[in-house]
mmCIF file of C-alpha atoms in Angstrom:
data_model
loop_
_atom_site.group_PDB
_atom_site.id
_atom_site.type_symbol
_atom_site.label_atom_id
_atom_site.label_comp_id
_atom_site.label_asym_id
_atom_site.label_seq_id
_atom_site.Cartn_x
_atom_site.Cartn_y
_atom_site.Cartn_z
ATOM 1 C CA MET Y 1 0.015 0.029 -0.091
ATOM 2 C CA THR Y 2 1.180 3.495 -0.755
ATOM 3 C CA ASN Y 3 1.111 6.567 1.536
ATOM 4 C CA GLU Y 4 -2.163 7.673 -0.172
ATOM 5 C CA ASP Y 5 -3.770 4.301 0.469
ATOM 6 C CA PHE Y 6 -3.056 4.489 4.239
ATOM 7 C CA MET Y 7 -4.412 8.115 4.290
ATOM 8 C CA ARG Y 8 -7.561 6.948 2.547
ATOM 9 C CA GLU Y 9 -8.057 4.375 5.304
ATOM 10 C CA ALA Y 10 -7.684 7.140 7.815
ATOM 11 C CA LEU Y 11 -10.285 9.182 5.893
ATOM 12 C CA ILE Y 12 -12.738 6.287 5.916
ATOM 13 C CA LEU Y 13 -12.457 6.189 9.781
ATOM 14 C CA ALA Y 14 -12.733 9.977 10.089
ATOM 15 C CA ARG Y 15 -16.070 9.980 8.344
ATOM 16 C CA LYS Y 16 -17.530 7.730 10.894
ATOM 17 C CA GLY Y 17 -17.502 10.662 13.302
ATOM 18 C CA MET Y 18 -19.863 12.711 11.045
ATOM 19 C CA GLY Y 19 -22.474 14.526 12.793
ATOM 20 C CA PHE Y 20 -21.052 13.898 16.379
ATOM 21 C CA THR Y 21 -17.726 15.754 16.699
ATOM 22 C CA SER Y 22 -18.989 19.319 16.180
ATOM 23 C CA PRO Y 23 -17.544 21.885 16.773
ATOM 24 C CA ASN Y 24 -14.499 19.745 16.605
ATOM 25 C CA PRO Y 25 -13.200 18.320 13.279
ATOM 26 C CA MET Y 26 -13.562 14.795 11.923
ATOM 27 C CA VAL Y 27 -10.149 13.024 12.187
ATOM 28 C CA GLY Y 28 -8.930 9.525 11.528
ATOM 29 C CA ALA Y 29 -5.556 7.853 12.190
ATOM 30 C CA VAL Y 30 -3.788 4.596 11.357
ATOM 31 C CA ILE Y 31 -0.539 3.318 12.649
ATOM 32 C CA VAL Y 32 1.608 1.324 10.240
ATOM 33 C CA ARG Y 33 4.556 -1.088 10.619
ATOM 34 C CA LYS Y 34 6.288 -2.655 7.713
ATOM 35 C CA GLY Y 35 3.535 -1.873 5.460
ATOM 36 C CA GLU Y 36 0.683 -3.187 7.637
ATOM 37 C CA ILE Y 37 -1.869 -1.335 9.658
ATOM 38 C CA ILE Y 38 -1.344 -2.371 13.234
ATOM 39 C CA ALA Y 39 -3.795 -0.009 14.912
ATOM 40 C CA ALA Y 40 -6.401 2.610 13.925
ATOM 41 C CA GLY Y 41 -8.763 5.142 15.584
ATOM 42 C CA TYR Y 42 -10.927 8.120 14.939
ATOM 43 C CA HIS Y 43 -12.637 10.983 16.770
ATOM 44 C CA LYS Y 44 -15.949 9.513 17.705
ATOM 45 C CA LYS Y 45 -17.823 12.370 19.292
ATOM 46 C CA TYR Y 46 -17.096 15.755 20.871
ATOM 47 C CA GLY Y 47 -15.255 15.417 24.131
ATOM 48 C CA ASP Y 48 -14.136 11.841 23.371
ATOM 49 C CA LEU Y 49 -10.582 10.656 22.549
ATOM 50 C CA HIS Y 50 -8.980 12.306 19.580
ATOM 51 C CA ALA Y 51 -8.096 10.059 16.653
ATOM 52 C CA GLU Y 52 -4.411 9.615 17.600
ATOM 53 C CA ARG Y 53 -5.185 8.793 21.249
ATOM 54 C CA SER Y 54 -7.896 6.441 20.013
ATOM 55 C CA ALA Y 55 -5.329 4.478 17.981
ATOM 56 C CA PHE Y 56 -2.902 4.368 20.831
ATOM 57 C CA ALA Y 57 -5.623 3.219 23.096
ATOM 58 C CA TYR Y 58 -6.233 0.244 20.790
ATOM 59 C CA CYS Y 59 -2.462 -0.469 20.886
ATOM 60 C CA GLU Y 60 -2.480 -0.499 24.775
ATOM 61 C CA GLU Y 61 -5.560 -2.603 24.994
ATOM 62 C CA ASN Y 62 -4.163 -5.212 22.620
ATOM 63 C CA GLY Y 63 -0.510 -5.160 23.813
ATOM 64 C CA ILE Y 64 0.771 -3.609 20.639
ATOM 65 C CA ASN Y 65 4.197 -1.906 20.711
ATOM 66 C CA CYS Y 66 4.000 0.995 18.205
ATOM 67 C CA LYS Y 67 7.451 2.510 18.956
ATOM 68 C CA GLY Y 68 9.340 3.228 15.768
ATOM 69 C CA ALA Y 69 6.086 2.864 13.621
ATOM 70 C CA ASP Y 70 4.514 5.339 11.243
ATOM 71 C CA MET Y 71 1.312 7.204 11.853
ATOM 72 C CA TYR Y 72 -1.094 8.573 9.146
ATOM 73 C CA VAL Y 73 -3.539 11.314 10.426
ATOM 74 C CA THR Y 74 -5.990 13.333 8.455
ATOM 75 C CA LEU Y 75 -5.330 16.472 10.389
ATOM 76 C CA GLU Y 76 -2.306 18.016 12.069
ATOM 77 C CA PRO Y 77 -2.080 16.854 15.712
ATOM 78 C CA CYS Y 78 -3.277 19.266 18.176
ATOM 79 C CA CYS Y 79 -0.809 20.707 20.663
ATOM 80 C CA HIS Y 80 -3.165 22.519 23.159
ATOM 81 C CA HIS Y 81 -5.227 21.408 26.135
ATOM 82 C CA GLY Y 82 -9.077 21.307 25.362
ATOM 83 C CA LYS Y 83 -11.430 18.518 26.383
ATOM 84 C CA GLN Y 84 -8.451 16.226 25.744
ATOM 85 C CA PRO Y 85 -4.803 16.686 26.230
ATOM 86 C CA PRO Y 86 -2.391 17.473 23.425
ATOM 87 C CA CYS Y 87 -1.996 14.732 20.799
ATOM 88 C CA THR Y 88 1.517 15.746 20.188
ATOM 89 C CA ASP Y 89 2.403 14.509 23.608
ATOM 90 C CA ALA Y 90 0.885 11.111 22.905
ATOM 91 C CA VAL Y 91 2.707 10.824 19.592
ATOM 92 C CA ILE Y 92 6.075 11.560 21.239
ATOM 93 C CA ALA Y 93 5.370 9.378 24.122
ATOM 94 C CA HIS Y 94 4.614 6.430 21.999
ATOM 95 C CA GLY Y 95 7.779 6.716 19.895
ATOM 96 C CA ILE Y 96 6.293 7.297 16.593
ATOM 97 C CA LYS Y 97 9.149 7.592 14.170
ATOM 98 C CA ARG Y 98 7.378 9.255 11.150
ATOM 99 C CA ILE Y 99 3.934 10.965 10.901
ATOM 100 C CA PHE Y 100 2.069 11.535 7.637
ATOM 101 C CA ILE Y 101 -0.398 14.508 7.800
ATOM 102 C CA GLY Y 102 -3.296 15.282 5.302
ATOM 103 C CA SER Y 103 -4.458 18.860 6.452
ATOM 104 C CA SER Y 104 -2.873 21.570 8.251
ATOM 105 C CA ASP Y 105 -4.873 22.889 11.201
ATOM 106 C CA PRO Y 106 -6.010 26.477 10.824
ATOM 107 C CA ASN Y 107 -7.071 26.684 14.433
ATOM 108 C CA PRO Y 108 -4.779 29.502 15.745
ATOM 109 C CA LEU Y 109 -4.142 27.301 18.760
ATOM 110 C CA VAL Y 110 -2.432 24.806 16.521
ATOM 111 C CA ALA Y 111 -1.683 26.312 13.044
ATOM 112 C CA GLY Y 112 1.680 24.596 12.318
ATOM 113 C CA LYS Y 113 2.825 24.578 16.030
ATOM 114 C CA GLY Y 114 1.941 20.809 16.151
ATOM 115 C CA VAL Y 115 4.235 20.008 13.285
ATOM 116 C CA GLU Y 116 6.957 22.195 14.760
ATOM 117 C CA ILE Y 117 6.747 20.376 18.212
ATOM 118 C CA LEU Y 118 6.982 16.948 16.552
ATOM 119 C CA ARG Y 119 10.024 17.832 14.379
ATOM 120 C CA ASP Y 120 11.661 19.407 17.481
ATOM 121 C CA HIS Y 121 11.432 15.955 19.095
ATOM 122 C CA GLY Y 122 13.141 14.132 16.134
ATOM 123 C CA ILE Y 123 9.914 12.833 14.420
ATOM 124 C CA GLU Y 124 9.915 13.034 10.648
ATOM 125 C CA VAL Y 125 6.806 14.875 9.432
ATOM 126 C CA ILE Y 126 5.514 14.510 5.898
ATOM 127 C CA GLU Y 127 2.662 16.921 5.086
ATOM 128 C CA GLY Y 128 0.062 17.160 2.337
ATOM 129 C CA ILE Y 129 -0.900 13.611 1.804
ATOM 130 C CA LEU Y 130 -4.271 13.701 -0.079
ATOM 131 C CA LYS Y 131 -4.504 17.226 1.104
ATOM 132 C CA ASP Y 132 -7.537 18.098 -1.025
ATOM 133 C CA GLU Y 133 -9.611 15.256 0.242
ATOM 134 C CA CYS Y 134 -8.622 15.872 3.896
ATOM 135 C CA ASP Y 135 -9.450 19.599 3.508
ATOM 136 C CA ALA Y 136 -12.716 18.757 1.928
ATOM 137 C CA LEU Y 137 -13.639 16.563 4.819
ATOM 138 C CA ASN Y 138 -13.443 19.395 7.222
ATOM 139 C CA GLU Y 139 -14.629 22.349 5.251
ATOM 140 C CA ILE Y 140 -17.135 23.154 7.927
ATOM 141 C CA PHE Y 141 -14.554 23.107 10.778
ATOM 142 C CA PHE Y 142 -11.987 25.109 8.820
ATOM 143 C CA HIS Y 143 -14.680 27.929 8.050
ATOM 144 C CA TYR Y 144 -15.952 28.025 11.561
ATOM 145 C CA ILE Y 145 -12.555 28.093 13.400
ATOM 146 C CA THR Y 146 -11.361 30.904 11.202
ATOM 147 C CA THR Y 147 -14.457 33.088 11.005
ATOM 148 C CA GLY Y 148 -16.501 32.146 14.163
ATOM 149 C CA LEU Y 149 -19.628 31.975 11.831
ATOM 150 C CA PRO Y 150 -21.648 28.891 10.871
ATOM 151 C CA PHE Y 151 -20.778 27.313 7.461
ATOM 152 C CA VAL Y 152 -24.172 27.670 5.556
ATOM 153 C CA THR Y 153 -24.977 25.174 2.802
ATOM 154 C CA MET Y 154 -27.909 26.179 0.658
ATOM 155 C CA LYS Y 155 -29.619 23.033 -0.556
ATOM 156 C CA TYR Y 156 -32.551 22.689 -2.967
ATOM 157 C CA ALA Y 157 -34.032 20.150 -5.382
ATOM 158 C CA MET Y 158 -35.328 21.253 -8.787
ATOM 159 C CA THR Y 159 -36.304 19.932 -12.165
ATOM 160 C CA LEU Y 160 -34.060 20.145 -15.222
ATOM 161 C CA ASP Y 161 -36.057 23.352 -16.135
ATOM 162 C CA GLY Y 162 -35.420 24.939 -12.721
ATOM 163 C CA LYS Y 163 -38.626 24.407 -10.956
ATOM 164 C CA ILE Y 164 -39.073 23.521 -7.275
ATOM 165 C CA ALA Y 165 -42.816 22.829 -7.495
ATOM 166 C CA CYS Y 166 -45.674 22.451 -9.942
ATOM 167 C CA TYR Y 167 -47.997 25.400 -10.640
ATOM 168 C CA THR Y 168 -50.341 23.865 -8.063
ATOM 169 C CA GLY Y 169 -47.642 24.052 -5.435
ATOM 170 C CA GLU Y 170 -47.136 20.315 -5.237
ATOM 171 C CA SER Y 171 -43.554 19.390 -4.777
ATOM 172 C CA LYS Y 172 -43.387 15.782 -3.390
ATOM 173 C CA TRP Y 173 -41.340 14.405 -4.842
ATOM 174 C CA ILE Y 174 -38.981 16.106 -7.264
ATOM 175 C CA THR Y 175 -36.005 13.848 -6.725
ATOM 176 C CA GLY Y 176 -35.789 10.211 -6.190
ATOM 177 C CA GLU Y 177 -35.349 8.154 -2.992
ATOM 178 C CA THR Y 178 -31.568 7.931 -3.276
ATOM 179 C CA SER Y 179 -31.224 11.751 -3.372
ATOM 180 C CA ARG Y 180 -33.578 12.019 -0.469
ATOM 181 C CA ALA Y 181 -31.496 9.527 1.556
ATOM 182 C CA HIS Y 182 -28.429 11.622 0.667
ATOM 183 C CA VAL Y 183 -30.158 14.689 2.188
ATOM 184 C CA GLN Y 184 -30.579 12.823 5.435
ATOM 185 C CA GLN Y 185 -26.794 12.437 5.499
ATOM 186 C CA GLU Y 186 -26.392 16.116 5.105
ATOM 187 C CA ARG Y 187 -28.846 16.799 7.960
ATOM 188 C CA LEU Y 188 -26.599 14.552 10.003
ATOM 189 C CA ARG Y 189 -23.553 16.426 8.909
ATOM 190 C CA HIS Y 190 -24.864 19.912 9.677
ATOM 191 C CA SER Y 191 -25.428 21.101 13.244
ATOM 192 C CA ALA Y 192 -28.636 22.920 12.297
ATOM 193 C CA ILE Y 193 -31.344 23.165 9.592
ATOM 194 C CA MET Y 194 -32.967 26.456 8.669
ATOM 195 C CA VAL Y 195 -36.104 27.291 6.758
ATOM 196 C CA GLY Y 196 -38.413 30.298 6.523
ATOM 197 C CA VAL Y 197 -41.998 30.408 7.997
ATOM 198 C CA GLY Y 198 -43.351 30.050 4.398
ATOM 199 C CA THR Y 199 -41.930 26.525 4.283
ATOM 200 C CA VAL Y 200 -43.521 25.596 7.632
ATOM 201 C CA LEU Y 201 -46.975 27.057 6.353
ATOM 202 C CA ALA Y 202 -46.796 25.209 3.025
ATOM 203 C CA ASP Y 203 -45.336 21.880 4.095
ATOM 204 C CA ASP Y 204 -45.642 21.483 7.871
ATOM 205 C CA PRO Y 205 -42.211 19.643 7.909
ATOM 206 C CA LEU Y 206 -40.595 17.894 10.926
ATOM 207 C CA LEU Y 207 -36.882 18.736 9.647
ATOM 208 C CA THR Y 208 -35.467 15.848 11.396
ATOM 209 C CA CYS Y 209 -32.723 13.358 10.491
ATOM 210 C CA ARG Y 210 -34.360 9.995 9.532
ATOM 211 C CA LEU Y 211 -31.202 7.948 9.683
ATOM 212 C CA GLU Y 212 -30.894 4.940 12.059
ATOM 213 C CA ASN Y 213 -28.793 5.959 15.048
ATOM 214 C CA GLY Y 214 -28.571 9.506 13.655
ATOM 215 C CA ARG Y 215 -28.869 12.958 15.347
ATOM 216 C CA ASP Y 216 -31.507 15.515 14.759
ATOM 217 C CA PRO Y 217 -30.126 18.998 13.726
ATOM 218 C CA ILE Y 218 -31.208 21.967 15.720
ATOM 219 C CA ARG Y 219 -34.199 23.480 13.812
ATOM 220 C CA ILE Y 220 -34.121 27.222 13.078
ATOM 221 C CA ILE Y 221 -37.313 28.998 11.797
ATOM 222 C CA CYS Y 222 -36.967 32.497 10.287
ATOM 223 C CA ASP Y 223 -40.235 33.904 11.235
ATOM 224 C CA SER Y 224 -40.230 37.774 11.362
ATOM 225 C CA SER Y 225 -43.712 38.309 12.590
ATOM 226 C CA LEU Y 226 -44.289 34.853 14.479
ATOM 227 C CA ARG Y 227 -46.679 33.270 12.146
ATOM 228 C CA THR Y 228 -45.601 29.662 12.849
ATOM 229 C CA PRO Y 229 -48.727 27.690 13.862
ATOM 230 C CA LEU Y 230 -48.792 26.388 17.363
ATOM 231 C CA SER Y 231 -50.272 23.234 15.925
ATOM 232 C CA SER Y 232 -47.376 22.683 13.475
ATOM 233 C CA ASN Y 233 -45.207 19.671 13.658
ATOM 234 C CA ILE Y 234 -42.214 21.985 14.457
ATOM 235 C CA VAL Y 235 -43.826 23.429 17.525
ATOM 236 C CA LYS Y 236 -45.450 20.204 18.741
ATOM 237 C CA THR Y 237 -42.032 18.426 18.781
ATOM 238 C CA ALA Y 238 -39.982 21.351 20.197
ATOM 239 C CA ASN Y 239 -39.543 19.569 23.511
ATOM 240 C CA LYS Y 240 -37.871 16.661 21.719
ATOM 241 C CA VAL Y 241 -35.819 18.493 18.994
ATOM 242 C CA PRO Y 242 -34.145 21.676 19.924
ATOM 243 C CA THR Y 243 -35.980 24.481 17.977
ATOM 244 C CA ILE Y 244 -35.114 28.124 17.563
ATOM 245 C CA ILE Y 245 -37.542 30.692 16.109
ATOM 246 C CA ALA Y 246 -35.682 33.794 14.857
ATOM 247 C CA THR Y 247 -37.851 36.900 14.792
ATOM 248 C CA ILE Y 248 -38.105 40.698 14.922
ATOM 249 C CA SER Y 249 -41.383 40.756 16.770
ATOM 250 C CA ASP Y 250 -41.894 42.492 20.002
ATOM 251 C CA ASP Y 251 -45.007 40.500 20.878
ATOM 252 C CA ARG Y 252 -44.080 38.898 24.184
ATOM 253 C CA GLU Y 253 -47.457 37.229 24.488
ATOM 254 C CA LYS Y 254 -46.951 35.276 21.245
ATOM 255 C CA ALA Y 255 -43.340 34.500 22.100
ATOM 256 C CA SER Y 256 -44.240 33.074 25.403
ATOM 257 C CA ARG Y 257 -46.564 30.578 23.737
ATOM 258 C CA TYR Y 258 -43.780 29.199 21.660
ATOM 259 C CA GLU Y 259 -41.498 29.119 24.660
ATOM 260 C CA GLU Y 260 -44.052 27.259 26.707
ATOM 261 C CA SER Y 261 -43.999 24.562 23.883
ATOM 262 C CA GLY Y 262 -40.307 24.250 24.061
ATOM 263 C CA CYS Y 263 -39.163 26.577 21.384
ATOM 264 C CA ARG Y 264 -36.461 29.200 22.047
ATOM 265 C CA ILE Y 265 -36.956 32.627 20.679
ATOM 266 C CA ILE Y 266 -34.042 34.686 19.313
ATOM 267 C CA LYS Y 267 -34.722 38.305 18.246
ATOM 268 C CA THR Y 268 -32.646 40.379 15.973
ATOM 269 C CA ALA Y 269 -33.094 43.996 14.866
ATOM 270 C CA PRO Y 270 -35.149 44.239 11.605
ATOM 271 C CA LYS Y 271 -33.399 44.554 8.305
ATOM 272 C CA ASP Y 272 -35.735 45.375 5.437
ATOM 273 C CA GLY Y 273 -38.569 44.263 7.588
ATOM 274 C CA HIS Y 274 -37.185 40.711 8.216
ATOM 275 C CA VAL Y 275 -34.756 38.977 10.443
ATOM 276 C CA ASP Y 276 -31.240 40.169 10.126
ATOM 277 C CA LEU Y 277 -29.508 37.024 8.823
ATOM 278 C CA SER Y 278 -25.954 38.315 9.325
ATOM 279 C CA ALA Y 279 -26.713 39.256 12.981
ATOM 280 C CA LEU Y 280 -28.314 35.866 13.469
ATOM 281 C CA MET Y 281 -25.280 34.052 12.180
ATOM 282 C CA LYS Y 282 -23.064 35.925 14.608
ATOM 283 C CA LEU Y 283 -25.288 34.941 17.504
ATOM 284 C CA LEU Y 284 -25.451 31.378 16.457
ATOM 285 C CA GLY Y 285 -21.678 31.311 16.014
ATOM 286 C CA LYS Y 286 -21.014 32.456 19.480
ATOM 287 C CA GLU Y 287 -23.074 29.631 20.739
ATOM 288 C CA ARG Y 288 -20.684 27.136 18.957
ATOM 289 C CA LEU Y 289 -23.139 26.267 16.228
ATOM 290 C CA ASP Y 290 -20.842 25.563 13.327
ATOM 291 C CA SER Y 291 -23.053 24.744 10.388
ATOM 292 C CA ILE Y 292 -26.412 25.223 8.905
ATOM 293 C CA LEU Y 293 -28.227 23.356 6.148
ATOM 294 C CA LEU Y 294 -30.473 26.037 4.541
ATOM 295 C CA GLU Y 295 -33.492 24.267 3.166
ATOM 296 C CA GLY Y 296 -35.716 27.365 2.729
ATOM 297 C CA GLY Y 297 -37.806 28.566 -0.171
ATOM 298 C CA GLY Y 298 -36.720 31.071 -2.905
ATOM 299 C CA GLU Y 299 -37.201 34.170 -0.814
ATOM 300 C CA LEU Y 300 -35.002 32.989 2.090
ATOM 301 C CA ASN Y 301 -32.421 31.744 -0.400
ATOM 302 C CA TRP Y 302 -32.280 35.078 -1.932
ATOM 303 C CA SER Y 303 -31.949 36.933 1.349
ATOM 304 C CA ALA Y 304 -29.212 34.621 2.508
ATOM 305 C CA LEU Y 305 -27.238 35.167 -0.723
ATOM 306 C CA ASN Y 306 -27.709 38.808 -0.532
ATOM 307 C CA GLU Y 307 -26.506 38.855 3.052
ATOM 308 C CA GLY Y 308 -23.395 36.907 2.076
ATOM 309 C CA ILE Y 309 -23.945 34.139 4.533
ATOM 310 C CA VAL Y 310 -23.921 31.220 2.070
ATOM 311 C CA SER Y 311 -20.751 29.249 1.730
ATOM 312 C CA LYS Y 312 -21.904 26.329 -0.394
ATOM 313 C CA VAL Y 313 -24.640 25.486 -2.798
ATOM 314 C CA GLN Y 314 -26.135 21.926 -3.298
ATOM 315 C CA ALA Y 315 -28.459 21.618 -6.252
ATOM 316 C CA TYR Y 316 -30.182 18.247 -6.657
ATOM 317 C CA ILE Y 317 -31.444 18.187 -10.264
ATOM 318 C CA ALA Y 318 -34.052 15.687 -11.429
ATOM 319 C CA PRO Y 319 -34.407 14.688 -14.977
ATOM 320 C CA LYS Y 320 -37.987 16.111 -15.136
ATOM 321 C CA LEU Y 321 -39.657 19.142 -16.722
ATOM 322 C CA PHE Y 322 -42.504 20.971 -14.977
ATOM 323 C CA GLY Y 323 -42.940 23.929 -17.372
ATOM 324 C CA GLY Y 324 -45.047 26.950 -16.518
ATOM 325 C CA SER Y 325 -44.044 29.912 -14.134
ATOM 326 C CA SER Y 326 -43.896 27.935 -10.893
ATOM 327 C CA LYS Y 327 -41.476 28.610 -8.117
ATOM 328 C CA THR Y 328 -37.697 28.565 -8.696
ATOM 329 C CA PRO Y 329 -34.890 27.891 -5.999
ATOM 330 C CA VAL Y 330 -33.794 31.556 -5.726
ATOM 331 C CA SER Y 331 -36.492 34.277 -6.167
ATOM 332 C CA GLY Y 332 -36.456 37.762 -4.679
ATOM 333 C CA GLN Y 333 -35.836 40.715 -6.892
ATOM 334 C CA GLY Y 334 -32.948 39.037 -8.842
ATOM 335 C CA VAL Y 335 -29.840 40.607 -10.114
ATOM 336 C CA PRO Y 336 -30.232 43.440 -12.770
ATOM 337 C CA VAL Y 337 -27.381 42.342 -15.146
ATOM 338 C CA PRO Y 338 -25.429 39.048 -15.598
ATOM 339 C CA THR Y 339 -22.293 40.654 -14.169
ATOM 340 C CA ASP Y 340 -23.982 41.059 -10.871
ATOM 341 C CA ALA Y 341 -24.571 37.322 -10.551
ATOM 342 C CA PHE Y 342 -23.538 35.435 -7.425
ATOM 343 C CA MET Y 343 -20.533 33.606 -8.747
ATOM 344 C CA LEU Y 344 -19.900 30.008 -7.945
ATOM 345 C CA GLU Y 345 -16.603 28.075 -8.046
ATOM 346 C CA GLN Y 346 -14.958 24.642 -7.241
ATOM 347 C CA SER Y 347 -17.976 22.857 -8.624
ATOM 348 C CA SER Y 348 -18.317 19.090 -8.564
ATOM 349 C CA ILE Y 349 -21.025 16.870 -10.333
ATOM 350 C CA VAL Y 350 -22.184 13.526 -8.858
ATOM 351 C CA HIS Y 351 -24.790 11.161 -10.014
ATOM 352 C CA ILE Y 352 -27.223 10.039 -7.289
ATOM 353 C CA GLY Y 353 -29.652 7.383 -8.550
ATOM 354 C CA ASP Y 354 -31.392 9.103 -11.507
ATOM 355 C CA ASP Y 355 -30.579 12.538 -10.217
ATOM 356 C CA ILE Y 356 -27.565 14.850 -10.428
ATOM 357 C CA LEU Y 357 -26.031 16.668 -7.551
ATOM 358 C CA ILE Y 358 -24.007 19.793 -8.377
ATOM 359 C CA GLU Y 359 -22.015 21.245 -5.382
ATOM 360 C CA SER Y 360 -20.294 24.583 -5.603
ATOM 361 C CA ARG Y 361 -18.643 27.066 -3.247
ATOM 362 C CA VAL Y 362 -19.908 30.662 -3.406
ATOM 363 C CA LYS Y 363 -17.188 32.891 -4.480
ATOM 364 C CA ASN Y 364 -15.786 35.571 -2.128
ATOM 365 C CA VAL Y 365 -17.769 34.615 0.901
ATOM 366 C CA HIS Y 366 -15.879 35.644 3.991
ATOM 367 C CA GLY Y 367 -13.874 32.686 5.261
ATOM 368 C CA ASN Y 368 -14.033 30.467 2.132
ATOM 369 C CA ASN Y 369 -10.888 28.207 1.943
#
């Protein structure tokens, strides 16, 4: 096996922590001697052992001596005390001879210091193994740790002629089962899911993660004038699934009814008569909420783009044509001329069942890597 092969094994392990490590990164590690993996570990959940210490724990439990072995880790080992002690200390104490690293850690508490400490202790460090893949794994963490703001993914499903519903308003289902299952993975990956009150009124969704052994995202409803029905699925399940209603309303009587049902009210100053999305992101970031899956309608999508809070766009495209003048993914006023378009970059295309998923980063968003 090559260095890249061993790093791919570490990446496979790292992904097992998806949805449970936030606001920490997903990290995997393997220990190799004479071309064979002798131990492996990954960061399973926030507060638990980091990947390196997880691999060393396996060695200790199974009587494996890893002195003089190589280690492959998807992210630069930490060198500061947090929920866990520094991983650099463990790497040094266990006598690792060489360490292969995928991503550098942009966390100011690490940011090259981990590599420097290891080299100062005579450990050979080789950086950049499958760097692009390792960076992509933790795009959320990298954005959050450098900006303090949630990484916002704008997700929508549309037909090949750009419609998100029929002229009657019917939208179930545009994409196939495979795509809808993929969306559940994205709900697991993100800390929160956000929609506008219009989506609640039209669809009465639950906005939960329907994966076995999954984790429900925090639900955020942008509801400027508190129109969310108390009888909605969102409100009725707020005692079970953390739910935030973001508003500009001063109506404490209305707000108290939601709070009695288990919802939390966050108020921002009004911006153009609606919730100030930029201010909301700052508030949520301070609460260590690192990522949001935006599943709103066209109006909320337009506002989010205008406010510059969107980092990534996920467009699930079904091989269907609805025709007519029905809803599109991004509505609002629209841009006046093509040169004012919101520009996308780093696009990828994946076939998911009969559908196509196009993922792109929004260009020039603050904190994009």
